Amino acid sequence: MDKIIEKKRFSKKMVLMTIGGILLVTLVAYGYKLSLSKVYRADAGKLTISKVQYGDFEDVVLLNASVVPLTSVIVSSSEGGTVAEIFVENGASVTKGTPLLRIANPHALSGYTTSETGIIEQQNQLRKVRLDLEQNQRVMTQDMMVIEDALRTAKRKYRIDSALFAKKVITREEFNTSTQDYEYNKGRKEIMKQAVKQENQSRIMQLKQIDFSVGRMNESLESIRENIENMTIKAPVSGRLSSYDPVVGKSYTANEMLGKIDVLQGYKLQAGVDEYYVNRVKEGQTANCEFNGKTYELRVSKVIPEVTAGQFQVEMVFQGKSPEELRRGLSLQVKLTLSDNSKSLLLAQGQFFQSTGGAWVFVLKDGKAQKRNVKIGRKNYQYYEIMEGLQKNEEVITSSYDQFNQYDVIEVNK
């Protein structure tokens, strides 16, 4: 019995301790909640309060675009070297072929000269081979003429001796001698004829090879002379020289850009776009801008998706006639349309987004603003598209939350 009584007393003690622990945890949690539920008091004049609207959401983005030439051609040197002479200055109007500057590269020039000398020597050797072939042809032609003359003589004697032998004027031995002489010269001609044929075939083949080799050598010489000539850099097209700042003695590597020539055939606009839109900007989308009081239509002609410093680049061309007063470097504000307008709940843009990432906002009612979770969709240069969490005409604090984002309630004093 004593053991049972002790067990019951021990159970009561444990129950009391458990209840005490629960109360302590509850009080701590309540105190923590009270600390989080502290009220922040703010003056209405220091806040930006925006009303939720319902209307057309313009799916557009504003861009600050720069005017650039429609076509620019890079000027570079096929050979590296140092600047020896400068003939024109940056901004000058040039025509195709105008000398811009001269590059000095003694090592490359020496190599070209050595190669040129070697090729000329090889060409001279091939010319000698050609002359030898022609000389050999002449010798064989002369030999053929001698053989044919001997054959004609032997043939004539053979015919005469045949008639004389038939009349028994000459002996058989004399007739056999003229016959053998005739057959011998006839055989010589056949052999020479075959030799001439083979020689002609060989000569034609060798002459073709010589002509091909000489042609390739001439191409190499032309290339070498062009490379030497290219040390004087010339304008590849007509236009206006830009991004051009050579200095005498400055070194350039092969194919390094020396400048650009802007072809004066029109202009396009180039702009950086926030990486937020990288998957939404496409070629063919429309845009517009204002210049000197007129609105001009544009089309996205090129999207460069590589992101640098939080932006990617787009190029836009004018649809129809472009403004005549445009000049390189001018800045224009462009409104780029991403999709058609749609009806939506709209909330003005503000610095609150940097504090909350658009996950929640402070909604104001009867002088108090409380946190509320929201879902934000698209944005344009004025509004966020509200998908969930807000109703039309509700008021939202849209200025920065940095001073009070740890509070649940804001009392707004007017």
mmCIF file of C-alpha atoms in Angstrom:
data_model
loop_
_atom_site.group_PDB
_atom_site.id
_atom_site.type_symbol
_atom_site.label_atom_id
_atom_site.label_comp_id
_atom_site.label_asym_id
_atom_site.label_seq_id
_atom_site.Cartn_x
_atom_site.Cartn_y
_atom_site.Cartn_z
ATOM 1 C CA MET A 1 0.000 0.000 0.000
ATOM 2 C CA ASP A 2 2.839 2.430 0.858
ATOM 3 C CA LYS A 3 4.443 1.949 -2.527
ATOM 4 C CA ILE A 4 1.168 2.711 -4.342
ATOM 5 C CA ILE A 5 0.658 5.971 -2.376
ATOM 6 C CA GLU A 6 4.199 7.131 -3.281
ATOM 7 C CA LYS A 7 3.565 6.488 -6.949
ATOM 8 C CA LYS A 8 0.390 8.651 -6.927
ATOM 9 C CA ARG A 9 2.211 11.555 -5.202
ATOM 10 C CA PHE A 10 5.021 11.357 -7.763
ATOM 11 C CA SER A 11 2.473 11.512 -10.652
ATOM 12 C CA LYS A 12 0.872 14.690 -9.289
ATOM 13 C CA LYS A 13 4.238 16.347 -9.074
ATOM 14 C CA MET A 14 5.010 15.504 -12.661
ATOM 15 C CA VAL A 15 1.637 16.857 -13.756
ATOM 16 C CA LEU A 16 2.242 20.144 -11.975
ATOM 17 C CA MET A 17 5.682 20.483 -13.531
ATOM 18 C CA THR A 18 4.277 19.783 -16.977
ATOM 19 C CA ILE A 19 1.524 22.373 -16.536
ATOM 20 C CA GLY A 20 4.079 24.906 -15.357
ATOM 21 C CA GLY A 21 6.273 24.256 -18.373
ATOM 22 C CA ILE A 22 3.343 24.691 -20.732
ATOM 23 C CA LEU A 23 2.389 27.972 -19.091
ATOM 24 C CA LEU A 24 5.968 29.201 -19.346
ATOM 25 C CA VAL A 25 6.199 28.347 -23.045
ATOM 26 C CA THR A 26 2.822 29.992 -23.653
ATOM 27 C CA LEU A 27 3.884 33.161 -21.882
ATOM 28 C CA VAL A 28 7.160 33.289 -23.821
ATOM 29 C CA ALA A 29 5.342 32.742 -27.137
ATOM 30 C CA TYR A 30 2.763 35.345 -26.228
ATOM 31 C CA GLY A 31 5.463 37.830 -25.278
ATOM 32 C CA TYR A 32 7.280 37.119 -28.579
ATOM 33 C CA LYS A 33 4.045 37.612 -30.476
ATOM 34 C CA LEU A 34 3.420 40.865 -28.656
ATOM 35 C CA SER A 35 6.913 42.048 -29.590
ATOM 36 C CA LEU A 36 6.238 41.235 -33.252
ATOM 37 C CA SER A 37 2.841 42.881 -33.113
ATOM 38 C CA LYS A 38 4.254 46.223 -32.054
ATOM 39 C CA VAL A 39 2.566 49.146 -33.682
ATOM 40 C CA TYR A 40 4.589 51.595 -35.766
ATOM 41 C CA ARG A 41 3.325 55.138 -35.975
ATOM 42 C CA ALA A 42 3.965 57.050 -39.181
ATOM 43 C CA ASP A 43 2.944 60.409 -40.596
ATOM 44 C CA ALA A 44 0.801 60.207 -43.707
ATOM 45 C CA GLY A 45 2.846 62.987 -45.278
ATOM 46 C CA LYS A 46 5.935 60.761 -45.260
ATOM 47 C CA LEU A 47 4.199 57.847 -46.953
ATOM 48 C CA THR A 48 3.053 57.223 -50.514
ATOM 49 C CA ILE A 49 -0.432 55.719 -50.481
ATOM 50 C CA SER A 50 -1.886 54.347 -53.715
ATOM 51 C CA LYS A 51 -5.389 53.126 -54.475
ATOM 52 C CA VAL A 52 -5.925 49.821 -56.277
ATOM 53 C CA GLN A 53 -7.514 50.451 -59.672
ATOM 54 C CA TYR A 54 -9.197 48.307 -62.277
ATOM 55 C CA GLY A 55 -8.393 49.130 -65.880
ATOM 56 C CA ASP A 56 -6.283 48.462 -68.951
ATOM 57 C CA PHE A 57 -2.849 47.057 -68.187
ATOM 58 C CA GLU A 58 -0.410 48.257 -70.837
ATOM 59 C CA ASP A 59 2.143 45.475 -71.222
ATOM 60 C CA VAL A 60 4.943 47.842 -72.176
ATOM 61 C CA VAL A 61 8.390 48.768 -70.951
ATOM 62 C CA LEU A 62 10.077 52.175 -71.227
ATOM 63 C CA LEU A 63 13.604 52.185 -72.626
ATOM 64 C CA ASN A 64 16.250 54.841 -72.924
ATOM 65 C CA ALA A 65 17.586 54.191 -76.406
ATOM 66 C CA SER A 66 20.588 55.621 -78.211
ATOM 67 C CA VAL A 67 20.670 56.546 -81.892
ATOM 68 C CA VAL A 68 23.285 54.514 -83.794
ATOM 69 C CA PRO A 69 23.935 54.132 -87.536
ATOM 70 C CA LEU A 70 21.945 51.480 -89.336
ATOM 71 C CA THR A 71 25.231 49.967 -90.567
ATOM 72 C CA SER A 72 28.743 50.328 -89.147
ATOM 73 C CA VAL A 73 31.826 48.672 -90.631
ATOM 74 C CA ILE A 74 34.807 47.860 -88.429
ATOM 75 C CA VAL A 75 38.204 49.050 -89.607
ATOM 76 C CA SER A 76 41.088 46.730 -88.713
ATOM 77 C CA SER A 77 44.516 45.669 -89.935
ATOM 78 C CA SER A 78 45.253 42.140 -91.120
ATOM 79 C CA GLU A 79 48.785 42.621 -89.786
ATOM 80 C CA GLY A 80 49.807 43.810 -86.346
ATOM 81 C CA GLY A 81 52.306 46.625 -85.952
ATOM 82 C CA THR A 82 52.819 50.174 -84.818
ATOM 83 C CA VAL A 83 51.209 53.305 -86.231
ATOM 84 C CA ALA A 84 53.684 55.041 -88.535
ATOM 85 C CA GLU A 85 51.481 57.710 -90.163
ATOM 86 C CA ILE A 86 47.962 59.044 -89.626
ATOM 87 C CA PHE A 87 46.191 60.560 -92.626
ATOM 88 C CA VAL A 88 42.685 61.442 -91.307
ATOM 89 C CA GLU A 89 41.103 62.328 -87.972
ATOM 90 C CA ASN A 90 38.107 60.943 -86.097
ATOM 91 C CA GLY A 91 34.761 62.198 -87.412
ATOM 92 C CA ALA A 92 36.019 62.771 -90.949
ATOM 93 C CA SER A 93 33.849 61.831 -93.913
ATOM 94 C CA VAL A 94 35.705 59.353 -96.109
ATOM 95 C CA THR A 95 35.111 57.558 -99.372
ATOM 96 C CA LYS A 96 35.903 53.923 -100.056
ATOM 97 C CA GLY A 97 39.655 53.456 -100.552
ATOM 98 C CA THR A 98 40.691 56.615 -98.674
ATOM 99 C CA PRO A 99 44.025 55.988 -96.810
ATOM 100 C CA LEU A 100 43.448 56.275 -93.055
ATOM 101 C CA LEU A 101 46.817 55.363 -91.536
ATOM 102 C CA ARG A 102 49.950 53.296 -92.174
ATOM 103 C CA ILE A 103 51.111 50.418 -89.996
ATOM 104 C CA ALA A 104 54.824 49.606 -89.716
ATOM 105 C CA ASN A 105 55.915 45.994 -89.159
ATOM 106 C CA PRO A 106 59.537 45.429 -90.279
ATOM 107 C CA HIS A 107 59.521 41.729 -89.356
ATOM 108 C CA ALA A 108 56.414 40.981 -91.437
ATOM 109 C CA LEU A 109 57.704 43.120 -94.299
ATOM 110 C CA SER A 110 61.007 41.216 -94.308
ATOM 111 C CA GLY A 111 59.139 37.904 -94.373
ATOM 112 C CA TYR A 112 56.991 39.067 -97.293
ATOM 113 C CA THR A 113 60.055 40.231 -99.226
ATOM 114 C CA THR A 114 61.843 36.905 -98.663
ATOM 115 C CA SER A 115 58.768 34.950 -99.772
ATOM 116 C CA GLU A 116 58.372 37.153 -102.831
ATOM 117 C CA THR A 117 62.010 36.574 -103.852
ATOM 118 C CA GLY A 118 61.684 32.790 -103.425
ATOM 119 C CA ILE A 119 58.527 32.653 -105.526
ATOM 120 C CA ILE A 120 60.100 34.710 -108.316
ATOM 121 C CA GLU A 121 63.097 32.318 -108.379
ATOM 122 C CA GLN A 122 60.747 29.332 -108.654
ATOM 123 C CA GLN A 123 58.894 31.025 -111.481
ATOM 124 C CA ASN A 124 62.171 31.593 -113.318
ATOM 125 C CA GLN A 125 63.023 27.895 -112.970
ATOM 126 C CA LEU A 126 59.628 26.922 -114.374
ATOM 127 C CA ARG A 127 60.110 29.312 -117.272
ATOM 128 C CA LYS A 128 63.453 27.585 -118.011
ATOM 129 C CA VAL A 129 61.718 24.193 -117.961
ATOM 130 C CA ARG A 130 59.136 25.557 -120.408
ATOM 131 C CA LEU A 131 61.903 26.816 -122.711
ATOM 132 C CA ASP A 132 63.646 23.416 -122.552
ATOM 133 C CA LEU A 133 60.417 21.677 -123.503
ATOM 134 C CA GLU A 134 59.913 24.010 -126.420
ATOM 135 C CA GLN A 135 63.543 23.506 -127.511
ATOM 136 C CA ASN A 136 63.174 19.733 -127.314
ATOM 137 C CA GLN A 137 60.018 19.963 -129.442
ATOM 138 C CA ARG A 138 61.895 21.926 -132.091
ATOM 139 C CA VAL A 139 64.751 19.360 -132.132
ATOM 140 C CA MET A 140 62.333 16.468 -132.552
ATOM 141 C CA THR A 141 60.523 18.329 -135.326
ATOM 142 C CA GLN A 142 63.803 18.832 -137.144
ATOM 143 C CA ASP A 143 64.732 15.161 -136.671
ATOM 144 C CA MET A 144 61.343 14.164 -138.065
ATOM 145 C CA MET A 145 61.907 16.341 -141.113
ATOM 146 C CA VAL A 146 65.305 14.692 -141.736
ATOM 147 C CA ILE A 147 63.791 11.203 -141.456
ATOM 148 C CA GLU A 148 60.887 12.069 -143.761
ATOM 149 C CA ASP A 149 63.328 13.465 -146.342
ATOM 150 C CA ALA A 150 65.412 10.294 -146.165
ATOM 151 C CA LEU A 151 62.268 8.206 -146.506
ATOM 152 C CA ARG A 152 61.155 10.101 -149.608
ATOM 153 C CA THR A 153 64.577 9.566 -151.186
ATOM 154 C CA ALA A 154 64.619 5.859 -150.308
ATOM 155 C CA LYS A 155 61.060 5.438 -151.574
ATOM 156 C CA ARG A 156 61.847 7.090 -154.907
ATOM 157 C CA LYS A 157 64.951 4.905 -155.410
ATOM 158 C CA TYR A 158 62.977 1.805 -154.411
ATOM 159 C CA ARG A 159 60.348 2.545 -157.097
ATOM 160 C CA ILE A 160 62.970 3.147 -159.778
ATOM 161 C CA ASP A 161 64.921 0.013 -158.801
ATOM 162 C CA SER A 162 61.707 -2.016 -158.830
ATOM 163 C CA ALA A 163 61.106 -1.066 -162.469
ATOM 164 C CA LEU A 164 64.737 -1.647 -163.426
ATOM 165 C CA PHE A 165 64.826 -4.980 -161.648
ATOM 166 C CA ALA A 166 61.674 -6.070 -163.476
ATOM 167 C CA LYS A 167 63.416 -5.306 -166.755
ATOM 168 C CA LYS A 168 66.530 -7.060 -165.469
ATOM 169 C CA VAL A 169 68.579 -3.924 -165.778
ATOM 170 C CA ILE A 170 69.951 -4.187 -162.220
ATOM 171 C CA THR A 171 70.889 -7.151 -160.134
ATOM 172 C CA ARG A 172 68.823 -8.543 -157.254
ATOM 173 C CA GLU A 173 71.504 -7.468 -154.817
ATOM 174 C CA GLU A 174 71.138 -3.843 -155.939
ATOM 175 C CA PHE A 175 67.353 -4.108 -155.704
ATOM 176 C CA ASN A 176 67.563 -5.679 -152.225
ATOM 177 C CA THR A 177 69.768 -2.818 -151.066
ATOM 178 C CA SER A 178 67.248 -0.146 -152.134
ATOM 179 C CA THR A 179 64.418 -2.236 -150.645
ATOM 180 C CA GLN A 180 66.175 -2.510 -147.252
ATOM 181 C CA ASP A 181 66.990 1.192 -147.291
ATOM 182 C CA TYR A 182 63.328 2.029 -147.949
ATOM 183 C CA GLU A 183 62.038 -0.309 -145.189
ATOM 184 C CA TYR A 184 64.620 1.048 -142.745
ATOM 185 C CA ASN A 185 63.585 4.699 -143.249
ATOM 186 C CA LYS A 186 59.926 3.741 -143.123
ATOM 187 C CA GLY A 187 60.552 2.058 -139.734
ATOM 188 C CA ARG A 188 62.562 5.066 -138.532
ATOM 189 C CA LYS A 189 59.606 7.319 -139.308
ATOM 190 C CA GLU A 190 57.171 5.107 -137.364
ATOM 191 C CA ILE A 191 59.487 5.037 -134.362
ATOM 192 C CA MET A 192 60.010 8.789 -134.527
ATOM 193 C CA LYS A 193 56.288 9.343 -134.932
ATOM 194 C CA GLN A 194 55.581 7.395 -131.699
ATOM 195 C CA ALA A 195 58.359 9.275 -129.929
ATOM 196 C CA VAL A 196 56.934 12.627 -131.041
ATOM 197 C CA LYS A 197 53.444 11.592 -129.906
ATOM 198 C CA GLN A 198 54.656 10.554 -126.450
ATOM 199 C CA GLU A 199 56.784 13.664 -126.180
ATOM 200 C CA ASN A 200 53.818 15.870 -127.087
ATOM 201 C CA GLN A 201 51.615 14.178 -124.480
ATOM 202 C CA SER A 202 54.300 14.570 -121.824
ATOM 203 C CA ARG A 203 54.967 18.163 -122.852
ATOM 204 C CA ILE A 204 51.268 19.097 -122.718
ATOM 205 C CA MET A 205 50.959 17.593 -119.232
ATOM 206 C CA GLN A 206 54.109 19.331 -118.012
ATOM 207 C CA LEU A 207 53.006 22.659 -119.482
ATOM 208 C CA LYS A 208 49.638 22.351 -117.692
ATOM 209 C CA GLN A 209 51.440 21.669 -114.418
ATOM 210 C CA ILE A 210 53.770 24.599 -115.053
ATOM 211 C CA ASP A 211 50.839 26.899 -115.852
ATOM 212 C CA PHE A 212 49.017 25.750 -112.699
ATOM 213 C CA SER A 213 52.115 26.248 -110.547
ATOM 214 C CA VAL A 214 52.810 29.650 -112.050
ATOM 215 C CA GLY A 215 49.175 30.637 -111.466
ATOM 216 C CA ARG A 216 49.358 29.618 -107.816
ATOM 217 C CA MET A 217 52.627 31.466 -107.433
ATOM 218 C CA ASN A 218 51.095 34.560 -108.994
ATOM 219 C CA GLU A 219 48.231 34.318 -106.500
ATOM 220 C CA SER A 220 50.745 34.034 -103.670
ATOM 221 C CA LEU A 221 52.659 37.029 -105.012
ATOM 222 C CA GLU A 222 49.421 38.980 -105.281
ATOM 223 C CA SER A 223 48.530 38.062 -101.708
ATOM 224 C CA ILE A 224 51.963 39.093 -100.476
ATOM 225 C CA ARG A 225 51.774 42.396 -102.333
ATOM 226 C CA GLU A 226 48.250 42.968 -100.981
ATOM 227 C CA ASN A 227 49.515 42.332 -97.444
ATOM 228 C CA ILE A 228 52.295 44.837 -97.999
ATOM 229 C CA GLU A 229 49.763 47.260 -99.481
ATOM 230 C CA ASN A 230 47.392 46.588 -96.560
ATOM 231 C CA MET A 231 49.893 48.066 -94.155
ATOM 232 C CA THR A 232 48.347 51.280 -95.413
ATOM 233 C CA ILE A 233 44.858 50.958 -93.928
ATOM 234 C CA LYS A 234 42.127 52.203 -96.269
ATOM 235 C CA ALA A 235 38.444 52.872 -95.769
ATOM 236 C CA PRO A 236 36.496 49.696 -96.691
ATOM 237 C CA VAL A 237 33.314 51.729 -97.358
ATOM 238 C CA SER A 238 32.232 55.337 -97.659
ATOM 239 C CA GLY A 239 30.879 57.018 -94.540
ATOM 240 C CA ARG A 240 31.874 58.873 -91.373
ATOM 241 C CA LEU A 241 34.838 57.712 -89.292
ATOM 242 C CA SER A 242 34.090 57.050 -85.608
ATOM 243 C CA SER A 243 35.676 55.367 -82.567
ATOM 244 C CA TYR A 244 39.017 56.197 -84.184
ATOM 245 C CA ASP A 245 41.876 57.372 -81.963
ATOM 246 C CA PRO A 246 45.246 56.117 -83.266
ATOM 247 C CA VAL A 247 48.507 57.625 -81.984
ATOM 248 C CA VAL A 248 51.826 57.458 -83.804
ATOM 249 C CA GLY A 249 53.848 54.668 -82.194
ATOM 250 C CA LYS A 250 50.821 52.906 -80.728
ATOM 251 C CA SER A 251 50.852 49.144 -81.265
ATOM 252 C CA TYR A 252 47.947 47.093 -82.595
ATOM 253 C CA THR A 253 47.586 43.331 -82.865
ATOM 254 C CA ALA A 254 46.376 41.605 -86.013
ATOM 255 C CA ASN A 255 42.622 42.168 -86.653
ATOM 256 C CA GLU A 256 42.321 44.552 -83.692
ATOM 257 C CA MET A 257 39.693 47.242 -84.234
ATOM 258 C CA LEU A 258 41.167 50.587 -85.250
ATOM 259 C CA GLY A 259 37.831 52.350 -85.636
ATOM 260 C CA LYS A 260 34.447 52.223 -87.331
ATOM 261 C CA ILE A 261 32.925 53.750 -90.423
ATOM 262 C CA ASP A 262 29.265 54.656 -90.051
ATOM 263 C CA VAL A 263 27.505 54.140 -93.362
ATOM 264 C CA LEU A 264 25.222 57.142 -93.760
ATOM 265 C CA GLN A 265 22.165 55.243 -94.940
ATOM 266 C CA GLY A 266 19.929 55.721 -91.915
ATOM 267 C CA TYR A 267 19.794 55.083 -88.184
ATOM 268 C CA LYS A 268 18.479 52.545 -85.700
ATOM 269 C CA LEU A 269 17.962 52.609 -81.932
ATOM 270 C CA GLN A 270 19.885 50.522 -79.420
ATOM 271 C CA ALA A 271 18.794 50.093 -75.813
ATOM 272 C CA GLY A 272 19.524 48.112 -72.679
ATOM 273 C CA VAL A 273 16.585 46.200 -71.192
ATOM 274 C CA ASP A 274 16.276 44.956 -67.610
ATOM 275 C CA GLU A 275 17.031 41.239 -67.368
ATOM 276 C CA TYR A 276 13.538 40.780 -65.869
ATOM 277 C CA TYR A 277 12.228 40.916 -69.458
ATOM 278 C CA VAL A 278 14.837 38.647 -71.075
ATOM 279 C CA ASN A 279 12.286 35.913 -71.881
ATOM 280 C CA ARG A 280 9.593 38.329 -73.037
ATOM 281 C CA VAL A 281 11.347 40.525 -75.590
ATOM 282 C CA LYS A 282 11.275 39.011 -79.084
ATOM 283 C CA GLU A 283 12.238 40.073 -82.584
ATOM 284 C CA GLY A 284 9.320 41.597 -84.449
ATOM 285 C CA GLN A 285 7.693 43.268 -81.423
ATOM 286 C CA THR A 286 6.561 46.850 -81.965
ATOM 287 C CA ALA A 287 7.586 50.029 -80.190
ATOM 288 C CA ASN A 288 7.192 53.772 -80.614
ATOM 289 C CA CYS A 289 9.017 56.943 -79.705
ATOM 290 C CA GLU A 290 8.457 60.684 -79.928
ATOM 291 C CA PHE A 291 10.858 63.084 -81.618
ATOM 292 C CA ASN A 292 10.256 66.781 -82.260
ATOM 293 C CA GLY A 293 6.571 66.362 -81.452
ATOM 294 C CA LYS A 294 5.955 63.437 -83.789
ATOM 295 C CA THR A 295 5.419 59.764 -82.981
ATOM 296 C CA TYR A 296 7.417 57.174 -84.913
ATOM 297 C CA GLU A 297 6.793 53.439 -85.105
ATOM 298 C CA LEU A 298 9.636 50.967 -84.515
ATOM 299 C CA ARG A 299 10.201 47.216 -84.753
ATOM 300 C CA VAL A 300 12.603 45.069 -82.725
ATOM 301 C CA SER A 301 15.112 43.827 -85.305
ATOM 302 C CA LYS A 302 17.637 42.114 -83.049
ATOM 303 C CA VAL A 303 17.784 40.770 -79.490
ATOM 304 C CA ILE A 304 21.169 40.110 -77.887
ATOM 305 C CA PRO A 305 20.260 37.895 -74.893
ATOM 306 C CA GLU A 306 23.634 38.007 -73.100
ATOM 307 C CA VAL A 307 23.075 39.782 -69.766
ATOM 308 C CA THR A 308 25.706 42.293 -68.638
ATOM 309 C CA ALA A 309 25.321 44.406 -65.500
ATOM 310 C CA GLY A 310 21.680 43.319 -65.220
ATOM 311 C CA GLN A 311 20.730 44.256 -68.779
ATOM 312 C CA PHE A 312 20.580 42.767 -72.265
ATOM 313 C CA GLN A 313 20.614 44.706 -75.539
ATOM 314 C CA VAL A 314 17.992 45.165 -78.252
ATOM 315 C CA GLU A 315 18.100 46.928 -81.611
ATOM 316 C CA MET A 316 15.063 48.609 -83.169
ATOM 317 C CA VAL A 317 14.560 49.937 -86.691
ATOM 318 C CA PHE A 318 12.110 52.585 -87.862
ATOM 319 C CA GLN A 319 9.003 51.435 -89.697
ATOM 320 C CA GLY A 320 8.805 53.740 -92.665
ATOM 321 C CA LYS A 321 10.640 57.045 -92.830
ATOM 322 C CA SER A 322 12.893 57.939 -89.893
ATOM 323 C CA PRO A 323 13.349 61.502 -88.564
ATOM 324 C CA GLU A 324 15.748 63.497 -90.731
ATOM 325 C CA GLU A 325 17.236 65.347 -87.752
ATOM 326 C CA LEU A 326 18.552 62.201 -86.059
ATOM 327 C CA ARG A 327 22.233 62.173 -85.151
ATOM 328 C CA ARG A 328 24.455 59.478 -83.680
ATOM 329 C CA GLY A 329 24.458 59.532 -79.881
ATOM 330 C CA LEU A 330 21.042 61.172 -79.354
ATOM 331 C CA SER A 331 18.908 59.593 -76.600
ATOM 332 C CA LEU A 332 15.227 58.820 -77.125
ATOM 333 C CA GLN A 333 12.646 57.329 -74.783
ATOM 334 C CA VAL A 334 11.021 54.299 -76.390
ATOM 335 C CA LYS A 335 7.857 52.504 -75.345
ATOM 336 C CA LEU A 336 8.244 48.804 -76.218
ATOM 337 C CA THR A 337 5.003 46.808 -76.429
ATOM 338 C CA LEU A 338 5.300 43.231 -75.126
ATOM 339 C CA SER A 339 1.664 42.142 -75.631
ATOM 340 C CA ASP A 340 -1.854 43.518 -76.108
ATOM 341 C CA ASN A 341 -3.622 45.463 -73.341
ATOM 342 C CA SER A 342 -5.724 43.482 -70.853
ATOM 343 C CA LYS A 343 -8.137 44.340 -68.009
ATOM 344 C CA SER A 344 -6.542 43.893 -64.576
ATOM 345 C CA LEU A 345 -6.289 45.187 -61.023
ATOM 346 C CA LEU A 346 -3.496 47.763 -60.999
ATOM 347 C CA LEU A 347 -1.217 49.011 -58.227
ATOM 348 C CA ALA A 348 1.181 51.888 -58.759
ATOM 349 C CA GLN A 349 4.854 50.993 -58.690
ATOM 350 C CA GLY A 350 6.808 51.955 -55.601
ATOM 351 C CA GLN A 351 9.845 51.215 -53.450
ATOM 352 C CA PHE A 352 7.897 48.738 -51.303
ATOM 353 C CA PHE A 353 8.736 46.088 -53.898
ATOM 354 C CA GLN A 354 12.419 46.233 -52.932
ATOM 355 C CA SER A 355 11.504 45.432 -49.315
ATOM 356 C CA THR A 356 9.000 42.640 -49.905
ATOM 357 C CA GLY A 357 9.800 41.300 -53.359
ATOM 358 C CA GLY A 358 6.096 41.714 -54.096
ATOM 359 C CA ALA A 359 5.084 38.936 -51.663
ATOM 360 C CA TRP A 360 3.115 41.186 -49.287
ATOM 361 C CA VAL A 361 2.000 44.781 -48.782
ATOM 362 C CA PHE A 362 0.591 47.048 -46.061
ATOM 363 C CA VAL A 363 -3.117 47.636 -46.729
ATOM 364 C CA LEU A 364 -4.523 50.807 -45.163
ATOM 365 C CA LYS A 365 -8.000 50.956 -43.616
ATOM 366 C CA ASP A 366 -9.432 53.332 -40.997
ATOM 367 C CA GLY A 367 -6.009 54.808 -40.230
ATOM 368 C CA LYS A 368 -4.279 51.452 -39.749
ATOM 369 C CA ALA A 369 -2.223 49.485 -42.245
ATOM 370 C CA GLN A 370 -1.806 45.728 -41.855
ATOM 371 C CA LYS A 371 0.301 43.185 -43.667
ATOM 372 C CA ARG A 372 -1.374 41.130 -46.370
ATOM 373 C CA ASN A 373 0.020 38.537 -48.726
ATOM 374 C CA VAL A 374 -0.445 39.331 -52.412
ATOM 375 C CA LYS A 375 0.473 37.868 -55.779
ATOM 376 C CA ILE A 376 1.932 40.253 -58.365
ATOM 377 C CA GLY A 377 2.063 39.404 -62.080
ATOM 378 C CA ARG A 378 3.485 41.599 -64.784
ATOM 379 C CA LYS A 379 4.756 45.147 -64.413
ATOM 380 C CA ASN A 380 5.104 48.119 -66.725
ATOM 381 C CA TYR A 381 6.563 51.586 -66.318
ATOM 382 C CA GLN A 382 3.636 52.646 -64.055
ATOM 383 C CA TYR A 383 1.826 49.689 -62.516
ATOM 384 C CA TYR A 384 2.055 46.185 -61.146
ATOM 385 C CA GLU A 385 -0.597 43.718 -62.233
ATOM 386 C CA ILE A 386 -2.339 42.328 -59.118
ATOM 387 C CA MET A 387 -3.311 38.678 -59.430
ATOM 388 C CA GLU A 388 -4.435 37.910 -55.847
ATOM 389 C CA GLY A 389 -4.809 39.542 -52.414
ATOM 390 C CA LEU A 390 -6.257 42.980 -53.170
ATOM 391 C CA GLN A 391 -9.576 44.468 -54.182
ATOM 392 C CA LYS A 392 -10.504 47.512 -56.215
ATOM 393 C CA ASN A 393 -10.264 50.857 -54.314
ATOM 394 C CA GLU A 394 -8.263 49.396 -51.422
ATOM 395 C CA GLU A 395 -5.408 51.647 -50.311
ATOM 396 C CA VAL A 396 -1.837 50.386 -50.144
ATOM 397 C CA ILE A 397 1.360 51.937 -48.833
ATOM 398 C CA THR A 398 3.673 51.872 -51.886
ATOM 399 C CA SER A 399 6.652 53.815 -50.514
ATOM 400 C CA SER A 400 9.652 52.090 -48.921
ATOM 401 C CA TYR A 401 9.084 49.657 -46.037
ATOM 402 C CA ASP A 402 12.668 49.768 -44.806
ATOM 403 C CA GLN A 403 11.691 51.635 -41.599
ATOM 404 C CA PHE A 404 8.886 49.319 -40.531
ATOM 405 C CA ASN A 405 8.935 46.011 -42.418
ATOM 406 C CA GLN A 406 9.353 44.157 -39.090
ATOM 407 C CA TYR A 407 5.995 45.456 -37.828
ATOM 408 C CA ASP A 408 2.534 43.972 -38.435
ATOM 409 C CA VAL A 409 0.498 47.157 -37.950
ATOM 410 C CA ILE A 410 1.154 50.751 -38.983
ATOM 411 C CA GLU A 411 -0.849 53.579 -37.444
ATOM 412 C CA VAL A 412 -1.014 56.381 -39.971
ATOM 413 C CA ASN A 413 -1.417 59.855 -38.481
ATOM 414 C CA LYS A 414 -2.924 62.451 -40.785
#
